[in-house]
Amino acid sequence: MTAFKTIGLIGRLASTSTQYSISRLVSFLSKQQVEILLDDETSSVLPDGGYEIASRNELALRCDLIIVVGGDGSLLSAARAFAGHNVHILGINRGRLGFLTDISPEEIEYKVGEVLDGKYLKEERFLLDCRLLRDDTELSSGLALNDVVIHPGKFIRMIEFELYIDDEFVYRQRSDGLIISSPTGSTAYALSGGGPIMHPNLDAMALVPLYPHTLSSRPIVVRGSSIVRLIVSEDNNLNPLVTCDGQSQTMSQPGDEVIITKSEKSLSLIHPEGHNFYETCRSKLGWASHTGNP
C-alpha cells in the first residue's frame, strides 16, 4: 500500500539529463501501484508510453503527489500552479544548487520508494502575494514562493521609491531595487544581495536593498503578516519592473504602488526522511562540516 495513489510528473525538457531522469522515474513508478499522469509538455519525452496526459489544472485536482524533475526554477513554477491545492510536491534535482529539489538523480528509485512507503517529512511553505496598483486600480497580481523584486530591468540605473510597512513610513531609497523575500527565498537571490538566511519555518519576510546609494541601508526582517508597500517615486525617468520568482514580470510607472503580503495559499513540500535544513546549507553553501562533539 503506497502513501500516494495518483502521481503527476513535471520536468524541464530543455535538459537531456532531465529527460533521462523522467524516463527512469516512469520506469520505476510503473512497477508501483500508482496512477501516473504527465503534464502536456512532459509527455513529449515519452510519446509512446501510453500514459494519460493532463493539464496542470487537472493535475492539481486529481493528484495527491506531484514530482518535479529539474532545478529550483522548475519547482518555483510548479509551486505557483499548485499552491492552495491538496497536493504534495517532491523535487528531484537536475539543476545546479537545488535547495528545493533535494533528491539526487542517483537516488531516484530508493528515495522515491521511501516516500511512497510513507517515509517522508512534510513542510508547509507560504507564498507572497504581489499587487500593482495605479490610482487605486489593480493592474496586475502575482504569486511568488521565493521573492518579489523591484528593479530597473536591463538598464543599469538607480530607481527611487518609498517604503511603508503596515502603513508606517520606513524610508525613501535610491538603489538598484529591493528584494522582498520569503524564508524559502532567503537562500536564493536575497542571499546574493547580502540578505539573511532564514529557517523555512519562520513566519517572516526579509527586505533586502540592491546596491543602495547609502551604506546605512541594511536588510530588514519583518513579521510574515506585515503589509509591505512601495510607492514608485514620481522622480523616476524609467519604468521599474516588478518580478515574481524571476519568472513573471510587470512594468510599473512613476506613482504606482506595489503591495506585498503573505498569501493565503501555501505549498505542501515534502522531503525524504532525514532531510535537514542545516545539512542542506552545509552541502550547498560549502559550510565547514562538524569534526567532533559540541
PDB file of N, CA and C in Angstrom, residues 101-181:
ATOM      1  N   THR A 101      14.734  21.166  -4.693  1.00  0.00           N
ATOM      2  CA  THR A 101      14.693  19.841  -5.314  1.00  0.00           C
ATOM      3  C   THR A 101      15.841  19.024  -4.732  1.00  0.00           C
ATOM      4  N   ASP A 102      15.557  18.257  -3.673  1.00  0.00           N
ATOM      5  CA  ASP A 102      16.667  17.728  -2.880  1.00  0.00           C
ATOM      6  C   ASP A 102      16.946  16.236  -3.052  1.00  0.00           C
ATOM      7  N   ILE A 103      16.301  15.546  -3.999  1.00  0.00           N
ATOM      8  CA  ILE A 103      16.665  14.165  -4.286  1.00  0.00           C
ATOM      9  C   ILE A 103      17.641  14.168  -5.453  1.00  0.00           C
ATOM     10  N   SER A 104      18.773  13.520  -5.294  1.00  0.00           N
ATOM     11  CA  SER A 104      19.747  13.461  -6.377  1.00  0.00           C
ATOM     12  C   SER A 104      19.319  12.416  -7.406  1.00  0.00           C
ATOM     13  N   PRO A 105      19.730  12.581  -8.673  1.00  0.00           N
ATOM     14  CA  PRO A 105      19.322  11.634  -9.721  1.00  0.00           C
ATOM     15  C   PRO A 105      19.716  10.198  -9.428  1.00  0.00           C
ATOM     16  N   GLU A 106      20.831  10.004  -8.727  1.00  0.00           N
ATOM     17  CA  GLU A 106      21.308   8.654  -8.439  1.00  0.00           C
ATOM     18  C   GLU A 106      20.426   7.934  -7.423  1.00  0.00           C
ATOM     19  N   GLU A 107      19.596   8.699  -6.696  1.00  0.00           N
ATOM     20  CA  GLU A 107      18.803   8.117  -5.611  1.00  0.00           C
ATOM     21  C   GLU A 107      17.323   7.981  -5.959  1.00  0.00           C
ATOM     22  N   ILE A 108      16.974   8.134  -7.214  1.00  0.00           N
ATOM     23  CA  ILE A 108      15.557   8.210  -7.589  1.00  0.00           C
ATOM     24  C   ILE A 108      14.757   7.035  -7.051  1.00  0.00           C
ATOM     25  N   GLU A 109      15.156   5.823  -7.394  1.00  0.00           N
ATOM     26  CA  GLU A 109      14.364   4.654  -7.011  1.00  0.00           C
ATOM     27  C   GLU A 109      14.300   4.494  -5.489  1.00  0.00           C
ATOM     28  N   TYR A 110      15.432   4.681  -4.822  1.00  0.00           N
ATOM     29  CA  TYR A 110      15.494   4.469  -3.380  1.00  0.00           C
ATOM     30  C   TYR A 110      14.691   5.532  -2.630  1.00  0.00           C
ATOM     31  N   LYS A 111      14.938   6.803  -2.944  1.00  0.00           N
ATOM     32  CA  LYS A 111      14.295   7.882  -2.201  1.00  0.00           C
ATOM     33  C   LYS A 111      12.811   8.006  -2.539  1.00  0.00           C
ATOM     34  N   VAL A 112      12.473   7.895  -3.817  1.00  0.00           N
ATOM     35  CA  VAL A 112      11.054   7.958  -4.184  1.00  0.00           C
ATOM     36  C   VAL A 112      10.320   6.752  -3.603  1.00  0.00           C
ATOM     37  N   GLY A 113      10.975   5.605  -3.576  1.00  0.00           N
ATOM     38  CA  GLY A 113      10.379   4.417  -2.965  1.00  0.00           C
ATOM     39  C   GLY A 113      10.081   4.633  -1.494  1.00  0.00           C
ATOM     40  N   GLU A 114      11.003   5.282  -0.782  1.00  0.00           N
ATOM     41  CA  GLU A 114      10.766   5.599   0.632  1.00  0.00           C
ATOM     42  C   GLU A 114       9.555   6.520   0.800  1.00  0.00           C
ATOM     43  N   VAL A 115       9.458   7.530  -0.059  1.00  0.00           N
ATOM     44  CA  VAL A 115       8.321   8.454   0.019  1.00  0.00           C
ATOM     45  C   VAL A 115       7.014   7.707  -0.205  1.00  0.00           C
ATOM     46  N   LEU A 116       6.989   6.818  -1.189  1.00  0.00           N
ATOM     47  CA  LEU A 116       5.778   6.046  -1.458  1.00  0.00           C
ATOM     48  C   LEU A 116       5.427   5.134  -0.286  1.00  0.00           C
ATOM     49  N   ASP A 117       6.424   4.734   0.477  1.00  0.00           N
ATOM     50  CA  ASP A 117       6.192   3.910   1.671  1.00  0.00           C
ATOM     51  C   ASP A 117       5.769   4.740   2.884  1.00  0.00           C
ATOM     52  N   GLY A 118       5.636   6.043   2.685  1.00  0.00           N
ATOM     53  CA  GLY A 118       5.218   6.915   3.788  1.00  0.00           C
ATOM     54  C   GLY A 118       6.353   7.454   4.626  1.00  0.00           C
ATOM     55  N   LYS A 119       7.583   7.242   4.199  1.00  0.00           N
ATOM     56  CA  LYS A 119       8.739   7.709   4.949  1.00  0.00           C
ATOM     57  C   LYS A 119       9.189   9.057   4.386  1.00  0.00           C
ATOM     58  N   TYR A 120       8.572  10.122   4.868  1.00  0.00           N
ATOM     59  CA  TYR A 120       8.907  11.458   4.381  1.00  0.00           C
ATOM     60  C   TYR A 120       8.575  12.502   5.440  1.00  0.00           C
ATOM     61  N   LEU A 121       9.130  13.690   5.240  1.00  0.00           N
ATOM     62  CA  LEU A 121       8.844  14.840   6.092  1.00  0.00           C
ATOM     63  C   LEU A 121       8.045  15.854   5.272  1.00  0.00           C
ATOM     64  N   LYS A 122       7.087  16.507   5.906  1.00  0.00           N
ATOM     65  CA  LYS A 122       6.250  17.479   5.193  1.00  0.00           C
ATOM     66  C   LYS A 122       6.435  18.865   5.783  1.00  0.00           C
ATOM     67  N   GLU A 123       6.529  19.856   4.908  1.00  0.00           N
ATOM     68  CA  GLU A 123       6.646  21.254   5.317  1.00  0.00           C
ATOM     69  C   GLU A 123       5.594  22.080   4.585  1.00  0.00           C
ATOM     70  N   GLU A 124       5.001  23.022   5.292  1.00  0.00           N
ATOM     71  CA  GLU A 124       4.114  23.982   4.652  1.00  0.00           C
ATOM     72  C   GLU A 124       4.897  25.269   4.427  1.00  0.00           C
ATOM     73  N   ARG A 125       5.036  25.678   3.184  1.00  0.00           N
ATOM     74  CA  ARG A 125       5.743  26.904   2.843  1.00  0.00           C
ATOM     75  C   ARG A 125       4.730  27.958   2.379  1.00  0.00           C
ATOM     76  N   PHE A 126       4.848  29.167   2.899  1.00  0.00           N
ATOM     77  CA  PHE A 126       3.914  30.197   2.448  1.00  0.00           C
ATOM     78  C   PHE A 126       4.470  30.932   1.231  1.00  0.00           C
ATOM     79  N   LEU A 127       3.567  31.516   0.455  1.00  0.00           N
ATOM     80  CA  LEU A 127       3.917  32.283  -0.724  1.00  0.00           C
ATOM     81  C   LEU A 127       3.621  33.759  -0.472  1.00  0.00           C
ATOM     82  N   LEU A 128       4.114  34.598  -1.363  1.00  0.00           N
ATOM     83  CA  LEU A 128       3.879  36.027  -1.297  1.00  0.00           C
ATOM     84  C   LEU A 128       2.878  36.431  -2.372  1.00  0.00           C
ATOM     85  N   ASP A 129       1.940  37.286  -1.980  1.00  0.00           N
ATOM     86  CA  ASP A 129       1.022  37.911  -2.935  1.00  0.00           C
ATOM     87  C   ASP A 129       1.578  39.266  -3.317  1.00  0.00           C
ATOM     88  N   CYS A 130       1.565  39.587  -4.601  1.00  0.00           N
ATOM     89  CA  CYS A 130       2.044  40.885  -5.070  1.00  0.00           C
ATOM     90  C   CYS A 130       0.963  41.529  -5.927  1.00  0.00           C
ATOM     91  N   ARG A 131       0.665  42.794  -5.639  1.00  0.00           N
ATOM     92  CA  ARG A 131      -0.316  43.533  -6.433  1.00  0.00           C
ATOM     93  C   ARG A 131       0.281  44.868  -6.871  1.00  0.00           C
ATOM     94  N   LEU A 132       0.027  45.228  -8.120  1.00  0.00           N
ATOM     95  CA  LEU A 132       0.462  46.512  -8.654  1.00  0.00           C
ATOM     96  C   LEU A 132      -0.767  47.392  -8.848  1.00  0.00           C
ATOM     97  N   LEU A 133      -0.771  48.564  -8.184  1.00  0.00           N
ATOM     98  CA  LEU A 133      -1.916  49.473  -8.233  1.00  0.00           C
ATOM     99  C   LEU A 133      -1.523  50.789  -8.889  1.00  0.00           C
ATOM    100  N   ARG A 134      -2.441  51.307  -9.675  1.00  0.00           N
ATOM    101  CA  ARG A 134      -2.270  52.631 -10.278  1.00  0.00           C
ATOM    102  C   ARG A 134      -3.561  53.416 -10.052  1.00  0.00           C
ATOM    103  N   ASP A 135      -3.460  54.505  -9.326  1.00  0.00           N
ATOM    104  CA  ASP A 135      -4.643  55.302  -8.977  1.00  0.00           C
ATOM    105  C   ASP A 135      -5.707  54.437  -8.301  1.00  0.00           C
ATOM    106  N   ASP A 136      -5.257  53.592  -7.365  1.00  0.00           N
ATOM    107  CA  ASP A 136      -6.127  52.706  -6.570  1.00  0.00           C
ATOM    108  C   ASP A 136      -6.802  51.624  -7.396  1.00  0.00           C
ATOM    109  N   THR A 137      -6.381  51.440  -8.655  1.00  0.00           N
ATOM    110  CA  THR A 137      -6.914  50.375  -9.502  1.00  0.00           C
ATOM    111  C   THR A 137      -5.854  49.288  -9.673  1.00  0.00           C
ATOM    112  N   GLU A 138      -6.230  48.038  -9.399  1.00  0.00           N
ATOM    113  CA  GLU A 138      -5.269  46.940  -9.521  1.00  0.00           C
ATOM    114  C   GLU A 138      -5.031  46.617 -10.995  1.00  0.00           C
ATOM    115  N   LEU A 139      -3.765  46.721 -11.403  1.00  0.00           N
ATOM    116  CA  LEU A 139      -3.387  46.435 -12.787  1.00  0.00           C
ATOM    117  C   LEU A 139      -2.947  44.992 -12.982  1.00  0.00           C
ATOM    118  N   SER A 140      -2.296  44.440 -11.964  1.00  0.00           N
ATOM    119  CA  SER A 140      -1.807  43.063 -12.086  1.00  0.00           C
ATOM    120  C   SER A 140      -1.583  42.490 -10.699  1.00  0.00           C
ATOM    121  N   SER A 141      -1.489  41.175 -10.643  1.00  0.00           N
ATOM    122  CA  SER A 141      -1.194  40.488  -9.389  1.00  0.00           C
ATOM    123  C   SER A 141      -0.358  39.263  -9.704  1.00  0.00           C
ATOM    124  N   GLY A 142       0.360  38.777  -8.698  1.00  0.00           N
ATOM    125  CA  GLY A 142       1.202  37.612  -8.906  1.00  0.00           C
ATOM    126  C   GLY A 142       1.496  36.894  -7.603  1.00  0.00           C
ATOM    127  N   LEU A 143       1.974  35.657  -7.733  1.00  0.00           N
ATOM    128  CA  LEU A 143       2.367  34.836  -6.597  1.00  0.00           C
ATOM    129  C   LEU A 143       3.860  34.558  -6.682  1.00  0.00           C
ATOM    130  N   ALA A 144       4.502  34.450  -5.530  1.00  0.00           N
ATOM    131  CA  ALA A 144       5.928  34.115  -5.507  1.00  0.00           C
ATOM    132  C   ALA A 144       6.219  33.224  -4.320  1.00  0.00           C
ATOM    133  N   LEU A 145       6.912  32.133  -4.548  1.00  0.00           N
ATOM    134  CA  LEU A 145       7.374  31.280  -3.458  1.00  0.00           C
ATOM    135  C   LEU A 145       8.675  31.822  -2.875  1.00  0.00           C
ATOM    136  N   ASN A 146       9.550  32.326  -3.740  1.00  0.00           N
ATOM    137  CA  ASN A 146      10.843  32.850  -3.295  1.00  0.00           C
ATOM    138  C   ASN A 146      10.805  34.331  -2.970  1.00  0.00           C
ATOM    139  N   ASP A 147      10.508  35.147  -3.983  1.00  0.00           N
ATOM    140  CA  ASP A 147      10.666  36.585  -3.779  1.00  0.00           C
ATOM    141  C   ASP A 147       9.925  37.414  -4.817  1.00  0.00           C
ATOM    142  N   VAL A 148       9.667  38.643  -4.415  1.00  0.00           N
ATOM    143  CA  VAL A 148       9.211  39.694  -5.318  1.00  0.00           C
ATOM    144  C   VAL A 148      10.344  40.715  -5.393  1.00  0.00           C
ATOM    145  N   VAL A 149      10.711  41.124  -6.612  1.00  0.00           N
ATOM    146  CA  VAL A 149      11.841  42.038  -6.791  1.00  0.00           C
ATOM    147  C   VAL A 149      11.395  43.239  -7.612  1.00  0.00           C
ATOM    148  N   ILE A 150      11.715  44.421  -7.120  1.00  0.00           N
ATOM    149  CA  ILE A 150      11.511  45.654  -7.880  1.00  0.00           C
ATOM    150  C   ILE A 150      12.878  46.090  -8.369  1.00  0.00           C
ATOM    151  N   HIS A 151      13.031  46.248  -9.675  1.00  0.00           N
ATOM    152  CA  HIS A 151      14.356  46.525 -10.242  1.00  0.00           C
ATOM    153  C   HIS A 151      14.209  47.309 -11.544  1.00  0.00           C
ATOM    154  N   PRO A 152      15.299  47.899 -12.045  1.00  0.00           N
ATOM    155  CA  PRO A 152      15.200  48.745 -13.248  1.00  0.00           C
ATOM    156  C   PRO A 152      15.157  47.975 -14.554  1.00  0.00           C
ATOM    157  N   GLY A 153      15.274  46.661 -14.526  1.00  0.00           N
ATOM    158  CA  GLY A 153      15.290  45.882 -15.760  1.00  0.00           C
ATOM    159  C   GLY A 153      16.688  45.813 -16.337  1.00  0.00           C
ATOM    160  N   LYS A 154      16.792  45.894 -17.659  1.00  0.00           N
ATOM    161  CA  LYS A 154      18.095  45.724 -18.315  1.00  0.00           C
ATOM    162  C   LYS A 154      18.973  46.968 -18.195  1.00  0.00           C
ATOM    163  N   PHE A 155      18.393  48.094 -17.762  1.00  0.00           N
ATOM    164  CA  PHE A 155      19.175  49.320 -17.634  1.00  0.00           C
ATOM    165  C   PHE A 155      19.881  49.353 -16.279  1.00  0.00           C
ATOM    166  N   ILE A 156      21.147  49.717 -16.282  1.00  0.00           N
ATOM    167  CA  ILE A 156      21.899  49.833 -15.032  1.00  0.00           C
ATOM    168  C   ILE A 156      21.721  51.253 -14.519  1.00  0.00           C
ATOM    169  N   ARG A 157      20.566  51.500 -13.891  1.00  0.00           N
ATOM    170  CA  ARG A 157      20.250  52.826 -13.382  1.00  0.00           C
ATOM    171  C   ARG A 157      19.512  52.677 -12.064  1.00  0.00           C
ATOM    172  N   MET A 158      19.737  53.623 -11.175  1.00  0.00           N
ATOM    173  CA  MET A 158      19.064  53.581  -9.884  1.00  0.00           C
ATOM    174  C   MET A 158      17.592  53.960 -10.027  1.00  0.00           C
ATOM    175  N   ILE A 159      16.779  53.386  -9.150  1.00  0.00           N
ATOM    176  CA  ILE A 159      15.380  53.775  -9.060  1.00  0.00           C
ATOM    177  C   ILE A 159      15.136  54.347  -7.665  1.00  0.00           C
ATOM    178  N   GLU A 160      14.094  55.128  -7.552  1.00  0.00           N
ATOM    179  CA  GLU A 160      13.766  55.740  -6.262  1.00  0.00           C
ATOM    180  C   GLU A 160      12.358  55.332  -5.867  1.00  0.00           C
ATOM    181  N   PHE A 161      12.195  54.993  -4.596  1.00  0.00           N
ATOM    182  CA  PHE A 161      10.883  54.570  -4.109  1.00  0.00           C
ATOM    183  C   PHE A 161      10.778  54.867  -2.618  1.00  0.00           C
ATOM    184  N   GLU A 162       9.537  54.878  -2.129  1.00  0.00           N
ATOM    185  CA  GLU A 162       9.271  54.997  -0.699  1.00  0.00           C
ATOM    186  C   GLU A 162       8.771  53.652  -0.191  1.00  0.00           C
ATOM    187  N   LEU A 163       9.226  53.282   1.008  1.00  0.00           N
ATOM    188  CA  LEU A 163       8.847  52.011   1.609  1.00  0.00           C
ATOM    189  C   LEU A 163       7.991  52.254   2.849  1.00  0.00           C
ATOM    190  N   TYR A 164       6.864  51.550   2.917  1.00  0.00           N
ATOM    191  CA  TYR A 164       5.979  51.579   4.081  1.00  0.00           C
ATOM    192  C   TYR A 164       5.760  50.146   4.561  1.00  0.00           C
ATOM    193  N   ILE A 165       5.749  49.946   5.866  1.00  0.00           N
ATOM    194  CA  ILE A 165       5.422  48.653   6.458  1.00  0.00           C
ATOM    195  C   ILE A 165       4.264  48.863   7.418  1.00  0.00           C
ATOM    196  N   ASP A 166       3.153  48.172   7.136  1.00  0.00           N
ATOM    197  CA  ASP A 166       1.925  48.345   7.932  1.00  0.00           C
ATOM    198  C   ASP A 166       1.544  49.817   8.035  1.00  0.00           C
ATOM    199  N   ASP A 167       1.647  50.511   6.892  1.00  0.00           N
ATOM    200  CA  ASP A 167       1.275  51.925   6.770  1.00  0.00           C
ATOM    201  C   ASP A 167       2.189  52.868   7.542  1.00  0.00           C
ATOM    202  N   GLU A 168       3.291  52.364   8.069  1.00  0.00           N
ATOM    203  CA  GLU A 168       4.275  53.231   8.718  1.00  0.00           C
ATOM    204  C   GLU A 168       5.430  53.487   7.754  1.00  0.00           C
ATOM    205  N   PHE A 169       5.767  54.762   7.581  1.00  0.00           N
ATOM    206  CA  PHE A 169       6.860  55.124   6.674  1.00  0.00           C
ATOM    207  C   PHE A 169       8.186  54.599   7.214  1.00  0.00           C
ATOM    208  N   VAL A 170       8.960  53.942   6.339  1.00  0.00           N
ATOM    209  CA  VAL A 170      10.263  53.392   6.735  1.00  0.00           C
ATOM    210  C   VAL A 170      11.391  54.261   6.182  1.00  0.00           C
ATOM    211  N   TYR A 171      11.444  54.417   4.849  1.00  0.00           N
ATOM    212  CA  TYR A 171      12.467  55.277   4.258  1.00  0.00           C
ATOM    213  C   TYR A 171      12.141  55.558   2.791  1.00  0.00           C
ATOM    214  N   ARG A 172      12.844  56.551   2.289  1.00  0.00           N
ATOM    215  CA  ARG A 172      12.871  56.838   0.853  1.00  0.00           C
ATOM    216  C   ARG A 172      14.249  56.401   0.385  1.00  0.00           C
ATOM    217  N   GLN A 173      14.307  55.579  -0.648  1.00  0.00           N
ATOM    218  CA  GLN A 173      15.592  54.979  -1.020  1.00  0.00           C
ATOM    219  C   GLN A 173      15.866  55.126  -2.512  1.00  0.00           C
ATOM    220  N   ARG A 174      17.140  55.358  -2.803  1.00  0.00           N
ATOM    221  CA  ARG A 174      17.645  55.257  -4.181  1.00  0.00           C
ATOM    222  C   ARG A 174      18.576  54.050  -4.232  1.00  0.00           C
ATOM    223  N   SER A 175      18.280  53.118  -5.113  1.00  0.00           N
ATOM    224  CA  SER A 175      19.066  51.891  -5.204  1.00  0.00           C
ATOM    225  C   SER A 175      18.766  51.221  -6.538  1.00  0.00           C
ATOM    226  N   ASP A 176      19.388  50.068  -6.747  1.00  0.00           N
ATOM    227  CA  ASP A 176      19.077  49.274  -7.928  1.00  0.00           C
ATOM    228  C   ASP A 176      17.775  48.496  -7.753  1.00  0.00           C
ATOM    229  N   GLY A 177      17.166  48.591  -6.565  1.00  0.00           N
ATOM    230  CA  GLY A 177      15.890  47.920  -6.351  1.00  0.00           C
ATOM    231  C   GLY A 177      15.792  47.337  -4.957  1.00  0.00           C
ATOM    232  N   LEU A 178      14.775  46.507  -4.776  1.00  0.00           N
ATOM    233  CA  LEU A 178      14.525  45.901  -3.473  1.00  0.00           C
ATOM    234  C   LEU A 178      14.005  44.486  -3.676  1.00  0.00           C
ATOM    235  N   ILE A 179      14.527  43.547  -2.860  1.00  0.00           N
ATOM    236  CA  ILE A 179      14.049  42.166  -2.850  1.00  0.00           C
ATOM    237  C   ILE A 179      13.173  41.981  -1.616  1.00  0.00           C
ATOM    238  N   ILE A 180      11.964  41.501  -1.814  1.00  0.00           N
ATOM    239  CA  ILE A 180      11.100  41.121  -0.696  1.00  0.00           C
ATOM    240  C   ILE A 180      11.044  39.597  -0.726  1.00  0.00           C
ATOM    241  N   SER A 181      11.646  38.966   0.263  1.00  0.00           N
ATOM    242  CA  SER A 181      11.868  37.524   0.230  1.00  0.00           C
ATOM    243  C   SER A 181      11.100  36.801   1.327  1.00  0.00           C
TER     244      SER A 181
END
